[in-house]
Amino acid sequence: MKVFTQGLSVALLLGLGFSAHAQKHVHGEGELLIAQEGNVLQMQSIIPAADALGFEHQAANQSDKNAIDVLAQQLKNSSHAIDIEGQCILQSTENSLAHSHDEHTDFHSHDHHNIEATYNFNCKTPVMGFSVTLFNLMPSLNALNVQWISNTGQGSTKVTRNNPVISWQN
């Protein structure tokens, strides 16, 4: 039953984030969704491609394709996105850039494109917060609207380049 509720919390949070985000696309501003239950922690960032890559169009040349490949590799390393306060081991990561310039499905059908990255962790100690390091990777990203469900409750906040720390208390 516990595995079911963990999956349900994560699915619920991410589902809410997708529906809320589908109506909003602001350059310089992204979304960060966090779900924590027990020792499972999942985070998903949703960032405008203009902030992540410098463009939102389909890769038009080799330089665009290289930028996509470099960012896809960087997003595989969770330290480029967050610095967790706690003993967590990255279990898996995914991002929406993996094959975007090969499949031609993500960039050409939307006026505004977002880059999504998901990180799944197994944490030995409770996570009470973290710092967002994504701002270092994406210079035009200025703020993230954060929503979370954690072991201690739920909440939302906005983090900025100048104040990138998120914390929740018992």
Tab-separated table of N, CA and C in Angstrom, residues 13-115:
chain	number	residue	atom	x	y	z
A	13	LEU	N	0.929	15.319	-7.845
A	13	LEU	CA	1.652	16.581	-7.895
A	13	LEU	C	2.059	16.905	-9.327
A	14	LEU	N	2.636	15.938	-10.001
A	14	LEU	CA	3.096	16.204	-11.352
A	14	LEU	C	1.922	16.463	-12.291
A	15	GLY	N	0.815	15.785	-12.095
A	15	GLY	CA	-0.371	16.037	-12.902
A	15	GLY	C	-0.905	17.436	-12.698
A	16	LEU	N	-0.932	17.898	-11.462
A	16	LEU	CA	-1.379	19.258	-11.173
A	16	LEU	C	-0.447	20.272	-11.802
A	17	GLY	N	0.832	19.990	-11.743
A	17	GLY	CA	1.801	20.908	-12.328
A	17	GLY	C	1.652	21.013	-13.826
A	18	PHE	N	1.432	19.890	-14.487
A	18	PHE	CA	1.265	19.922	-15.928
A	18	PHE	C	0.056	20.748	-16.325
A	19	SER	N	-1.076	20.567	-15.638
A	19	SER	CA	-2.270	21.306	-16.023
A	19	SER	C	-2.115	22.784	-15.729
A	20	ALA	N	-1.471	23.128	-14.635
A	20	ALA	CA	-1.258	24.535	-14.323
A	20	ALA	C	-0.272	25.151	-15.305
A	21	HIS	N	0.753	24.390	-15.658
A	21	HIS	CA	1.779	24.925	-16.522
A	21	HIS	C	1.317	25.045	-17.967
A	22	ALA	N	0.400	24.214	-18.381
A	22	ALA	CA	-0.054	24.235	-19.761
A	22	ALA	C	-0.610	25.601	-20.142
A	23	GLN	N	-1.061	26.370	-19.174
A	23	GLN	CA	-1.642	27.675	-19.441
A	23	GLN	C	-0.633	28.804	-19.281
A	24	LYS	N	0.598	28.519	-18.854
A	24	LYS	CA	1.552	29.568	-18.531
A	24	LYS	C	2.885	29.290	-19.209
A	25	HIS	N	3.422	30.305	-19.868
A	25	HIS	CA	4.742	30.214	-20.475
A	25	HIS	C	5.341	31.612	-20.408
A	26	VAL	N	6.210	31.835	-19.446
A	26	VAL	CA	6.810	33.143	-19.236
A	26	VAL	C	8.319	32.993	-19.332
A	27	HIS	N	8.927	33.694	-20.282
A	27	HIS	CA	10.382	33.630	-20.393
A	27	HIS	C	11.010	34.207	-19.137
A	28	GLY	N	12.077	33.553	-18.684
A	28	GLY	CA	12.764	33.961	-17.475
A	28	GLY	C	12.207	33.311	-16.226
A	29	GLU	N	11.114	32.573	-16.377
A	29	GLU	CA	10.438	31.978	-15.225
A	29	GLU	C	10.038	30.536	-15.536
A	30	GLY	N	10.309	29.633	-14.613
A	30	GLY	CA	9.972	28.229	-14.796
A	30	GLY	C	9.199	27.683	-13.612
A	31	GLU	N	8.989	26.380	-13.643
A	31	GLU	CA	8.256	25.672	-12.596
A	31	GLU	C	9.166	24.590	-12.019
A	32	LEU	N	9.009	24.323	-10.733
A	32	LEU	CA	9.694	23.213	-10.078
A	32	LEU	C	8.674	22.511	-9.203
A	33	LEU	N	8.453	21.231	-9.467
A	33	LEU	CA	7.486	20.421	-8.739
A	33	LEU	C	8.250	19.377	-7.942
A	34	ILE	N	7.884	19.236	-6.660
A	34	ILE	CA	8.608	18.336	-5.761
A	34	ILE	C	7.608	17.445	-5.048
A	35	ALA	N	7.878	16.161	-5.031
A	35	ALA	CA	7.058	15.213	-4.273
A	35	ALA	C	7.999	14.351	-3.447
A	36	GLN	N	7.725	14.288	-2.133
A	36	GLN	CA	8.529	13.477	-1.225
A	36	GLN	C	7.584	12.655	-0.369
A	37	GLU	N	7.829	11.363	-0.340
A	37	GLU	CA	7.079	10.482	0.563
A	37	GLU	C	8.023	9.393	1.021
A	38	GLY	N	8.197	9.312	2.334
A	38	GLY	CA	9.153	8.350	2.867
A	38	GLY	C	10.536	8.694	2.368
A	39	ASN	N	11.226	7.706	1.817
A	39	ASN	CA	12.583	7.943	1.333
A	39	ASN	C	12.635	8.269	-0.157
A	40	VAL	N	11.473	8.412	-0.791
A	40	VAL	CA	11.408	8.711	-2.217
A	40	VAL	C	11.214	10.211	-2.416
A	41	LEU	N	12.070	10.799	-3.242
A	41	LEU	CA	11.977	12.216	-3.576
A	41	LEU	C	12.016	12.344	-5.091
A	42	GLN	N	11.033	13.045	-5.644
A	42	GLN	CA	11.006	13.276	-7.085
A	42	GLN	C	10.858	14.762	-7.335
A	43	MET	N	11.639	15.261	-8.297
A	43	MET	CA	11.586	16.672	-8.676
A	43	MET	C	11.468	16.764	-10.180
A	44	GLN	N	10.681	17.740	-10.621
A	44	GLN	CA	10.557	17.990	-12.048
A	44	GLN	C	10.646	19.483	-12.299
A	45	SER	N	11.541	19.876	-13.194
A	45	SER	CA	11.645	21.276	-13.595
A	45	SER	C	11.051	21.420	-14.991
A	46	ILE	N	10.398	22.551	-15.204
A	46	ILE	CA	9.803	22.884	-16.495
A	46	ILE	C	10.251	24.301	-16.804
A	47	ILE	N	11.105	24.440	-17.824
A	47	ILE	CA	11.766	25.707	-18.126
A	47	ILE	C	11.506	26.070	-19.590
A	48	PRO	N	11.186	27.335	-19.885
A	48	PRO	CA	11.062	27.735	-21.295
A	48	PRO	C	12.359	27.440	-22.050
A	49	ALA	N	12.229	26.885	-23.245
A	49	ALA	CA	13.406	26.551	-24.046
A	49	ALA	C	14.261	27.782	-24.327
A	50	ALA	N	13.630	28.937	-24.452
A	50	ALA	CA	14.395	30.164	-24.695
A	50	ALA	C	15.389	30.418	-23.571
A	51	ASP	N	15.021	30.071	-22.331
A	51	ASP	CA	15.931	30.247	-21.200
A	51	ASP	C	16.933	29.115	-21.094
A	52	ALA	N	16.515	27.918	-21.439
A	52	ALA	CA	17.384	26.753	-21.322
A	52	ALA	C	18.393	26.667	-22.468
A	53	LEU	N	17.944	26.992	-23.679
A	53	LEU	CA	18.769	26.812	-24.871
A	53	LEU	C	19.150	28.111	-25.576
A	54	GLY	N	18.344	29.129	-25.354
A	54	GLY	CA	18.549	30.373	-26.092
A	54	GLY	C	17.675	30.457	-27.331
A	55	PHE	N	16.880	29.426	-27.605
A	55	PHE	CA	15.950	29.417	-28.737
A	55	PHE	C	14.811	28.458	-28.447
A	56	GLU	N	13.677	28.644	-29.145
A	56	GLU	CA	12.526	27.759	-28.981
A	56	GLU	C	12.152	27.039	-30.269
A	57	HIS	N	12.813	27.356	-31.351
A	57	HIS	CA	12.506	26.724	-32.630
A	57	HIS	C	13.154	25.340	-32.730
A	58	GLN	N	12.722	24.587	-33.711
A	58	GLN	CA	13.350	23.296	-33.991
A	58	GLN	C	14.810	23.552	-34.336
A	59	ALA	N	15.677	22.636	-33.965
A	59	ALA	CA	17.102	22.784	-34.257
A	59	ALA	C	17.288	23.019	-35.753
A	60	ALA	N	17.804	24.199	-36.092
A	60	ALA	CA	17.917	24.594	-37.494
A	60	ALA	C	19.286	24.286	-38.090
A	61	ASN	N	20.291	24.088	-37.232
A	61	ASN	CA	21.639	23.854	-37.728
A	61	ASN	C	22.420	23.028	-36.707
A	62	GLN	N	23.651	22.755	-37.036
A	62	GLN	CA	24.474	21.926	-36.149
A	62	GLN	C	24.725	22.604	-34.808
A	63	SER	N	24.838	23.913	-34.799
A	63	SER	CA	25.041	24.637	-33.549
A	63	SER	C	23.849	24.443	-32.600
A	64	ASP	N	22.628	24.522	-33.134
A	64	ASP	CA	21.428	24.277	-32.329
A	64	ASP	C	21.417	22.844	-31.804
A	65	LYS	N	21.746	21.890	-32.673
A	65	LYS	CA	21.768	20.481	-32.260
A	65	LYS	C	22.809	20.247	-31.171
A	66	ASN	N	23.962	20.892	-31.308
A	66	ASN	CA	25.003	20.760	-30.283
A	66	ASN	C	24.538	21.335	-28.956
A	67	ALA	N	23.846	22.486	-28.996
A	67	ALA	CA	23.341	23.102	-27.756
A	67	ALA	C	22.348	22.170	-27.067
A	68	ILE	N	21.500	21.515	-27.842
A	68	ILE	CA	20.527	20.559	-27.288
A	68	ILE	C	21.254	19.388	-26.649
A	69	ASP	N	22.237	18.831	-27.366
A	69	ASP	CA	22.982	17.682	-26.843
A	69	ASP	C	23.745	18.025	-25.565
A	70	VAL	N	24.368	19.191	-25.526
A	70	VAL	CA	25.125	19.604	-24.340
A	70	VAL	C	24.190	19.768	-23.146
A	71	LEU	N	23.061	20.458	-23.342
A	71	LEU	CA	22.131	20.643	-22.233
A	71	LEU	C	21.541	19.311	-21.781
A	72	ALA	N	21.230	18.426	-22.717
A	72	ALA	CA	20.696	17.106	-22.348
A	72	ALA	C	21.677	16.363	-21.453
A	73	GLN	N	22.959	16.420	-21.766
A	73	GLN	CA	23.983	15.773	-20.941
A	73	GLN	C	24.104	16.449	-19.581
A	74	GLN	N	24.079	17.777	-19.560
A	74	GLN	CA	24.198	18.501	-18.294
A	74	GLN	C	23.023	18.191	-17.370
A	75	LEU	N	21.825	18.068	-17.931
A	75	LEU	CA	20.638	17.809	-17.114
A	75	LEU	C	20.609	16.396	-16.539
A	76	LYS	N	21.442	15.504	-17.061
A	76	LYS	CA	21.533	14.159	-16.489
A	76	LYS	C	22.197	14.174	-15.119
A	77	ASN	N	22.952	15.207	-14.834
A	77	ASN	CA	23.643	15.350	-13.560
A	77	ASN	C	22.789	16.245	-12.664
A	78	SER	N	22.218	15.702	-11.620
A	78	SER	CA	21.306	16.469	-10.766
A	78	SER	C	21.956	17.674	-10.115
A	79	SER	N	23.276	17.666	-9.954
A	79	SER	CA	23.936	18.814	-9.318
A	79	SER	C	23.838	20.073	-10.178
A	80	HIS	N	23.548	19.925	-11.471
A	80	HIS	CA	23.329	21.089	-12.330
A	80	HIS	C	21.959	21.708	-12.088
A	81	ALA	N	21.084	21.001	-11.392
A	81	ALA	CA	19.733	21.500	-11.130
A	81	ALA	C	19.522	21.872	-9.671
A	82	ILE	N	20.002	21.013	-8.757
A	82	ILE	CA	19.738	21.228	-7.334
A	82	ILE	C	20.899	20.730	-6.479
A	83	ASP	N	20.983	21.267	-5.272
A	83	ASP	CA	21.927	20.810	-4.259
A	83	ASP	C	21.087	20.439	-3.041
A	84	ILE	N	20.903	19.140	-2.815
A	84	ILE	CA	19.998	18.651	-1.772
A	84	ILE	C	20.667	18.659	-0.413
A	85	GLU	N	19.900	19.106	0.595
A	85	GLU	CA	20.332	19.026	1.990
A	85	GLU	C	19.838	17.689	2.550
A	86	GLY	N	20.653	16.684	2.497
A	86	GLY	CA	20.276	15.349	2.958
A	86	GLY	C	21.093	14.303	2.229
A	87	GLN	N	21.021	13.088	2.703
A	87	GLN	CA	21.769	12.003	2.086
A	87	GLN	C	20.885	11.317	1.055
A	88	CYS	N	20.973	11.771	-0.186
A	88	CYS	CA	20.138	11.234	-1.262
A	88	CYS	C	21.010	10.683	-2.375
A	89	ILE	N	20.535	9.605	-2.956
A	89	ILE	CA	21.210	8.982	-4.092
A	89	ILE	C	20.295	9.098	-5.288
A	90	LEU	N	20.822	9.650	-6.386
A	90	LEU	CA	20.051	9.772	-7.615
A	90	LEU	C	19.775	8.379	-8.169
A	91	GLN	N	18.510	8.055	-8.342
A	91	GLN	CA	18.106	6.750	-8.866
A	91	GLN	C	17.901	6.783	-10.382
A	92	SER	N	17.318	7.863	-10.871
A	92	SER	CA	17.097	7.990	-12.314
A	92	SER	C	16.845	9.442	-12.659
A	93	THR	N	17.039	9.749	-13.915
A	93	THR	CA	16.760	11.083	-14.429
A	93	THR	C	16.301	10.976	-15.874
A	94	GLU	N	15.433	11.875	-16.254
A	94	GLU	CA	14.960	11.959	-17.637
A	94	GLU	C	14.857	13.426	-17.996
A	95	ASN	N	15.022	13.719	-19.287
A	95	ASN	CA	14.730	15.064	-19.744
A	95	ASN	C	14.149	15.007	-21.147
A	96	SER	N	13.451	16.047	-21.517
A	96	SER	CA	12.724	16.069	-22.778
A	96	SER	C	13.615	16.343	-23.983
A	97	LEU	N	14.915	16.483	-23.779
A	97	LEU	CA	15.829	16.792	-24.874
A	97	LEU	C	16.469	15.570	-25.511
A	98	ALA	N	16.277	14.416	-24.945
A	98	ALA	CA	17.022	13.224	-25.359
A	98	ALA	C	17.075	13.031	-26.877
A	99	HIS	N	15.947	13.164	-27.555
A	99	HIS	CA	15.933	12.935	-29.004
A	99	HIS	C	15.168	14.029	-29.738
A	100	SER	N	15.062	15.197	-29.157
A	100	SER	CA	14.187	16.214	-29.735
A	100	SER	C	14.613	16.673	-31.124
A	101	HIS	N	15.909	16.732	-31.412
A	101	HIS	CA	16.286	17.182	-32.751
A	101	HIS	C	16.287	16.047	-33.763
A	102	ASP	N	16.157	14.804	-33.306
A	102	ASP	CA	16.049	13.681	-34.236
A	102	ASP	C	14.606	13.364	-34.589
A	103	GLU	N	13.726	13.457	-33.607
A	103	GLU	CA	12.342	13.058	-33.826
A	103	GLU	C	11.484	14.166	-34.417
A	104	HIS	N	11.903	15.411	-34.331
A	104	HIS	CA	11.158	16.552	-34.874
A	104	HIS	C	9.742	16.646	-34.346
A	105	THR	N	9.502	16.156	-33.148
A	105	THR	CA	8.147	16.213	-32.610
A	105	THR	C	7.985	17.294	-31.568
A	106	ASP	N	9.022	17.634	-30.868
A	106	ASP	CA	8.872	18.558	-29.749
A	106	ASP	C	8.938	20.028	-30.146
A	107	PHE	N	9.760	20.374	-31.117
A	107	PHE	CA	9.992	21.782	-31.386
A	107	PHE	C	9.091	22.353	-32.476
A	108	HIS	N	8.704	21.616	-33.483
A	108	HIS	CA	8.010	22.235	-34.600
A	108	HIS	C	6.516	22.406	-34.399
A	109	SER	N	5.920	21.740	-33.453
A	109	SER	CA	4.469	21.793	-33.328
A	109	SER	C	3.992	22.808	-32.295
A	110	HIS	N	4.879	23.537	-31.632
A	110	HIS	CA	4.481	24.473	-30.596
A	110	HIS	C	5.102	25.844	-30.871
A	111	ASP	N	4.362	26.897	-30.583
A	111	ASP	CA	4.942	28.229	-30.649
A	111	ASP	C	5.916	28.430	-29.505
A	112	HIS	N	5.586	27.875	-28.355
A	112	HIS	CA	6.430	27.986	-27.165
A	112	HIS	C	6.772	26.591	-26.695
A	113	HIS	N	8.046	26.344	-26.522
A	113	HIS	CA	8.498	25.020	-26.119
A	113	HIS	C	9.140	25.102	-24.737
A	114	ASN	N	8.922	24.057	-23.943
A	114	ASN	CA	9.514	23.956	-22.619
A	114	ASN	C	10.455	22.766	-22.562
A	115	ILE	N	11.448	22.873	-21.712
A	115	ILE	CA	12.378	21.790	-21.441
A	115	ILE	C	12.017	21.234	-20.066
